Tab-separated table of C-alpha atoms in Angstrom:
chain	number	residue	atom	x	y	z
A	2	GLY	CA	19.656	-3.229	-2.586
A	3	GLN	CA	17.021	-2.553	-5.185
A	4	ASN	CA	15.295	0.787	-5.208
A	5	ILE	CA	12.653	2.619	-7.211
A	6	ASP	CA	12.130	6.326	-6.501
A	7	GLN	CA	9.182	8.451	-7.537
A	8	PRO	CA	7.722	11.643	-6.093
A	9	THR	CA	5.084	11.003	-3.457
A	10	GLU	CA	2.544	13.501	-4.739
A	11	MET	CA	2.075	15.947	-7.616
A	12	THR	CA	-0.610	18.484	-8.445
A	13	ALA	CA	-1.589	19.656	-11.913
A	14	THR	CA	-4.376	21.572	-13.614
A	15	GLU	CA	-7.052	20.129	-15.874
A	16	GLY	CA	-6.017	20.437	-19.526
A	17	ALA	CA	-2.313	20.810	-18.711
A	18	ILE	CA	0.666	18.447	-19.103
A	19	VAL	CA	2.425	16.647	-16.263
A	20	GLN	CA	5.594	14.557	-16.146
A	21	ILE	CA	6.063	11.922	-13.449
A	22	ASN	CA	9.649	10.796	-12.986
A	23	CYS	CA	10.977	7.428	-11.870
A	24	THR	CA	14.581	6.514	-11.110
A	25	TYR	CA	15.702	2.997	-10.407
A	26	GLN	CA	18.588	0.911	-9.165
A	27	THR	CA	17.948	-2.779	-9.656
A	28	SER	CA	19.749	-6.080	-10.080
A	29	GLY	CA	19.533	-6.230	-13.836
A	30	PHE	CA	16.883	-4.771	-16.090
A	31	ASN	CA	14.265	-6.506	-18.205
A	32	GLY	CA	11.759	-3.769	-18.797
A	33	LEU	CA	9.954	-0.948	-17.034
A	34	PHE	CA	6.199	-0.709	-16.503
A	35	TRP	CA	3.847	2.114	-15.626
A	36	TYR	CA	0.515	1.381	-13.982
A	37	GLN	CA	-2.401	3.583	-13.010
A	38	GLN	CA	-4.239	2.924	-9.766
A	39	HIS	CA	-7.377	4.699	-8.626
A	40	ALA	CA	-7.935	4.779	-4.881
A	41	GLY	CA	-8.989	1.367	-3.556
A	42	GLU	CA	-8.875	-0.234	-6.983
A	43	ALA	CA	-6.503	-2.580	-8.775
A	44	PRO	CA	-3.552	-1.228	-10.762
A	45	THR	CA	-4.114	-1.192	-14.514
A	46	PHE	CA	-1.365	-1.443	-17.118
A	47	LEU	CA	-0.404	1.782	-18.940
A	48	SER	CA	2.911	1.235	-20.701
A	49	TYR	CA	5.999	-0.909	-21.087
A	50	ASN	CA	9.518	0.197	-22.100
A	51	VAL	CA	12.448	-2.118	-22.637
A	52	LEU	CA	14.506	-0.055	-25.105
A	53	ASP	CA	15.622	3.558	-24.755
A	54	GLY	CA	13.302	6.148	-26.127
A	55	LEU	CA	9.743	7.332	-26.100
A	56	GLU	CA	6.637	5.161	-26.382
A	57	GLU	CA	3.457	7.073	-27.174
A	58	LYS	CA	-0.035	5.814	-26.549
A	59	GLY	CA	-2.734	8.420	-26.952
A	60	ARG	CA	-2.526	11.065	-24.226
A	61	PHE	CA	0.089	9.049	-22.360
A	62	SER	CA	3.767	8.653	-23.262
A	63	SER	CA	6.587	6.903	-21.441
A	64	PHE	CA	10.303	7.488	-21.827
A	65	LEU	CA	13.227	5.309	-20.814
A	66	SER	CA	16.979	5.886	-20.456
A	67	ARG	CA	18.645	2.692	-19.303
A	68	SER	CA	22.077	4.281	-18.930
A	69	LYS	CA	20.644	6.828	-16.497
A	70	GLY	CA	18.267	4.430	-14.737
A	71	TYR	CA	15.480	6.870	-15.488
A	72	SER	CA	11.983	6.901	-16.866
A	73	TYR	CA	9.125	9.342	-17.014
A	74	LEU	CA	5.435	9.154	-17.721
A	75	LEU	CA	3.993	12.120	-19.577
A	76	LEU	CA	0.287	12.829	-19.387
A	77	LYS	CA	-1.179	15.383	-21.783
A	78	GLU	CA	-4.535	17.161	-21.852
A	79	LEU	CA	-5.174	16.196	-18.265
A	80	GLN	CA	-8.676	15.188	-17.306
A	81	MET	CA	-10.198	14.948	-13.847
A	82	LYS	CA	-10.386	11.154	-14.240
A	83	ASP	CA	-6.566	11.096	-14.421
A	84	SER	CA	-6.491	11.777	-10.685
A	85	ALA	CA	-4.912	8.551	-9.446
A	86	SER	CA	-1.664	7.036	-8.280
A	87	TYR	CA	0.917	6.130	-10.909
A	88	LEU	CA	3.177	3.199	-10.170
A	89	CYS	CA	6.574	2.598	-11.722
A	90	ALA	CA	7.864	-0.994	-11.711
A	91	VAL	CA	11.081	-2.533	-13.025
A	92	ARG	CA	11.531	-6.183	-13.930
A	93	ASP	CA	14.871	-7.356	-12.612
A	94	SER	CA	17.310	-10.049	-13.742
A	95	ASN	CA	15.108	-12.731	-12.128
A	96	TYR	CA	12.081	-11.401	-14.027
A	97	GLN	CA	10.516	-10.214	-10.789
A	98	LEU	CA	8.790	-6.827	-10.650
A	99	ILE	CA	10.221	-4.278	-8.225
A	100	TRP	CA	7.636	-1.597	-7.441
A	101	GLY	CA	7.945	2.049	-6.564
A	102	ALA	CA	5.668	3.409	-3.837
A	103	GLY	CA	3.651	5.346	-6.406
A	104	THR	CA	2.990	8.999	-7.201
A	105	LYS	CA	-0.390	10.388	-6.221
A	106	LEU	CA	-1.517	12.824	-8.940
A	107	ILE	CA	-4.109	15.423	-7.983
A	108	ILE	CA	-5.873	17.233	-10.806
A	109	LYS	CA	-7.445	20.607	-10.059
A	110	PRO	CA	-10.090	22.291	-12.224
B	24	GLU	CA	-13.856	-11.641	-20.437
B	25	ALA	CA	-10.214	-12.113	-19.488
B	26	GLN	CA	-9.880	-11.453	-15.798
B	27	VAL	CA	-8.448	-12.296	-12.408
B	28	THR	CA	-11.138	-12.948	-9.816
B	29	GLN	CA	-10.441	-12.465	-6.146
B	30	ASN	CA	-12.750	-13.213	-3.255
B	31	PRO	CA	-13.789	-11.833	-0.895
B	32	ARG	CA	-13.514	-8.082	-1.602
B	33	TYR	CA	-13.770	-7.207	2.070
B	34	LEU	CA	-13.065	-9.326	5.141
B	35	ILE	CA	-12.981	-8.546	8.837
B	36	THR	CA	-11.706	-11.328	11.046
B	37	VAL	CA	-10.270	-11.944	14.481
B	38	THR	CA	-6.699	-12.749	15.423
B	39	GLY	CA	-5.851	-16.412	15.003
B	40	LYS	CA	-8.828	-17.458	12.884
B	41	LYS	CA	-7.598	-19.161	9.725
B	42	LEU	CA	-8.743	-17.654	6.446
B	43	THR	CA	-8.277	-18.155	2.725
B	44	VAL	CA	-8.439	-15.546	-0.016
B	45	THR	CA	-9.158	-17.122	-3.378
B	46	CYS	CA	-7.710	-16.080	-6.731
B	47	SER	CA	-8.624	-17.467	-10.129
B	48	GLN	CA	-7.613	-16.425	-13.661
B	49	ASN	CA	-9.107	-17.474	-16.987
B	50	MET	CA	-6.239	-16.432	-19.288
B	51	ASN	CA	-4.159	-19.618	-19.039
B	52	HIS	CA	-1.352	-17.604	-17.456
B	53	GLU	CA	1.584	-19.531	-16.053
B	54	TYR	CA	2.696	-16.849	-13.602
B	55	MET	CA	0.638	-15.791	-10.576
B	56	SER	CA	1.555	-13.636	-7.628
B	57	TRP	CA	0.193	-12.213	-4.374
B	58	TYR	CA	0.928	-8.677	-3.178
B	59	ARG	CA	0.008	-6.616	-0.189
B	60	GLN	CA	-0.261	-2.853	-0.416
B	61	ASP	CA	0.153	-0.556	2.552
B	62	PRO	CA	0.168	3.264	2.568
B	63	GLY	CA	3.565	4.687	1.655
B	64	LEU	CA	5.094	1.263	1.017
B	65	GLY	CA	3.806	0.375	-2.413
B	66	LEU	CA	3.195	-3.162	-3.569
B	67	ARG	CA	5.151	-5.852	-1.764
B	68	GLN	CA	5.256	-9.378	-3.080
B	69	ILE	CA	4.214	-12.156	-0.711
B	70	TYR	CA	4.518	-15.299	-2.835
B	71	TYR	CA	4.630	-16.104	-6.505
B	72	SER	CA	4.227	-19.145	-8.713
B	73	MET	CA	5.864	-19.753	-12.076
B	74	ASN	CA	3.581	-22.698	-12.851
B	75	VAL	CA	1.589	-25.553	-11.337
B	76	GLU	CA	3.191	-26.972	-8.174
B	77	VAL	CA	5.952	-24.326	-8.296
B	78	THR	CA	5.813	-21.597	-5.652
B	79	ASP	CA	8.439	-19.238	-4.232
B	80	LYS	CA	8.668	-16.682	-1.472
B	81	GLY	CA	8.526	-13.013	-2.284
B	82	ASP	CA	9.697	-10.170	-0.092
B	83	VAL	CA	7.225	-10.583	2.793
B	84	PRO	CA	6.174	-14.269	3.032
B	85	GLU	CA	6.037	-14.595	6.833
B	86	GLY	CA	2.586	-15.573	8.094
B	87	TYR	CA	1.285	-16.607	4.666
B	88	LYS	CA	0.961	-19.826	2.679
B	89	VAL	CA	-0.002	-20.489	-0.921
B	90	SER	CA	-0.675	-23.457	-3.152
B	91	ARG	CA	-0.809	-23.967	-6.924
B	92	LYS	CA	-2.516	-27.278	-7.589
B	93	GLU	CA	-4.173	-26.056	-10.768
B	94	LYS	CA	-3.037	-23.487	-13.296
B	95	ARG	CA	-5.998	-21.177	-12.825
B	96	ASN	CA	-6.117	-21.025	-9.007
B	97	PHE	CA	-3.679	-19.541	-6.506
B	98	PRO	CA	-5.204	-19.196	-3.028
B	99	LEU	CA	-3.579	-17.205	-0.226
B	100	ILE	CA	-3.846	-18.773	3.223
B	101	LEU	CA	-3.383	-17.038	6.551
B	102	GLU	CA	-3.137	-19.814	9.133
B	103	SER	CA	-3.177	-17.522	12.159
B	104	PRO	CA	-3.873	-13.929	11.126
B	105	SER	CA	-2.503	-11.077	13.195
B	106	PRO	CA	-3.351	-7.346	13.189
B	107	ASN	CA	-0.150	-6.517	11.265
B	108	GLN	CA	-1.598	-8.435	8.331
B	109	THR	CA	-4.349	-5.859	7.993
B	110	SER	CA	-3.802	-4.635	4.439
B	111	LEU	CA	-5.074	-4.455	0.870
B	112	TYR	CA	-4.199	-7.648	-1.000
B	113	PHE	CA	-3.924	-8.129	-4.749
B	114	CYS	CA	-3.552	-11.229	-6.840
B	115	ALA	CA	-1.947	-10.838	-10.261
B	116	SER	CA	-1.166	-13.054	-13.222
B	117	SER	CA	0.831	-12.892	-16.427
B	118	LEU	CA	2.396	-14.985	-19.129
B	119	SER	CA	5.713	-16.200	-17.814
B	120	THR	CA	7.688	-16.217	-21.029
B	121	PRO	CA	9.578	-12.913	-20.956
B	122	ASP	CA	9.491	-12.200	-24.665
B	123	ARG	CA	5.728	-12.671	-24.659
B	124	ASP	CA	5.106	-10.723	-21.498
B	125	LEU	CA	4.661	-7.283	-22.975
B	126	GLY	CA	1.363	-6.538	-21.298
B	127	GLY	CA	2.464	-6.727	-17.747
B	128	TYR	CA	0.307	-8.102	-15.011
B	129	THR	CA	-3.453	-8.410	-14.811
B	130	PHE	CA	-4.616	-7.701	-11.276
B	131	GLY	CA	-7.616	-8.887	-9.337
B	132	SER	CA	-9.956	-6.312	-7.787
B	133	GLY	CA	-8.295	-6.594	-4.393
B	134	THR	CA	-9.226	-7.868	-0.940
B	135	ARG	CA	-9.308	-5.437	1.952
B	136	LEU	CA	-8.514	-7.478	5.051
B	137	THR	CA	-8.903	-6.219	8.608
B	138	VAL	CA	-7.651	-8.366	11.490
B	139	VAL	CA	-8.868	-7.274	14.930
């Protein structure tokens, strides 16, 4: 079966750095997405990786290793507004998105 | 403004009373999809559509119907809602051509449905 694993919850301090990991086992691979979702709101697109390596976008970076079935989202200079759930999703061989259950990130002052 | 519009945002209904949740996008996207989101389970796909008049079942299609008569609209129909369909529903759209689809999905604001 297809599976996306991410930690259920993480806690970090304002101003610090946090890394959210995602491992996947899917039928084929056509890209990995990270989304941010505030409670009760729609997910919003953060990043997309299809090749191995690091993609940097401001305070957020995303890394991919296809051989290891592994990605991480790195958030720097954490702000209180970064408190949200972070969803990892992999597009499989049928170009369908397989979603992880999400990681709830709690930022403390 | 490019967006996906879902209505209603909140709905409380009774078991067995047919309802429709509307979804419309103004980005000329070919691909549209419906998800439900439940605590601890993440997003689960109900139905999706690759283009007009083309729809396919997702992971949890039972109890739902969809139609895609026009490119911009993709309504979700619950013919006879039951309490286990109480959930947060999202509509999403994207370009369907893989090499153009670098931005991922655009989601609607969500519909919180309660069936009593």
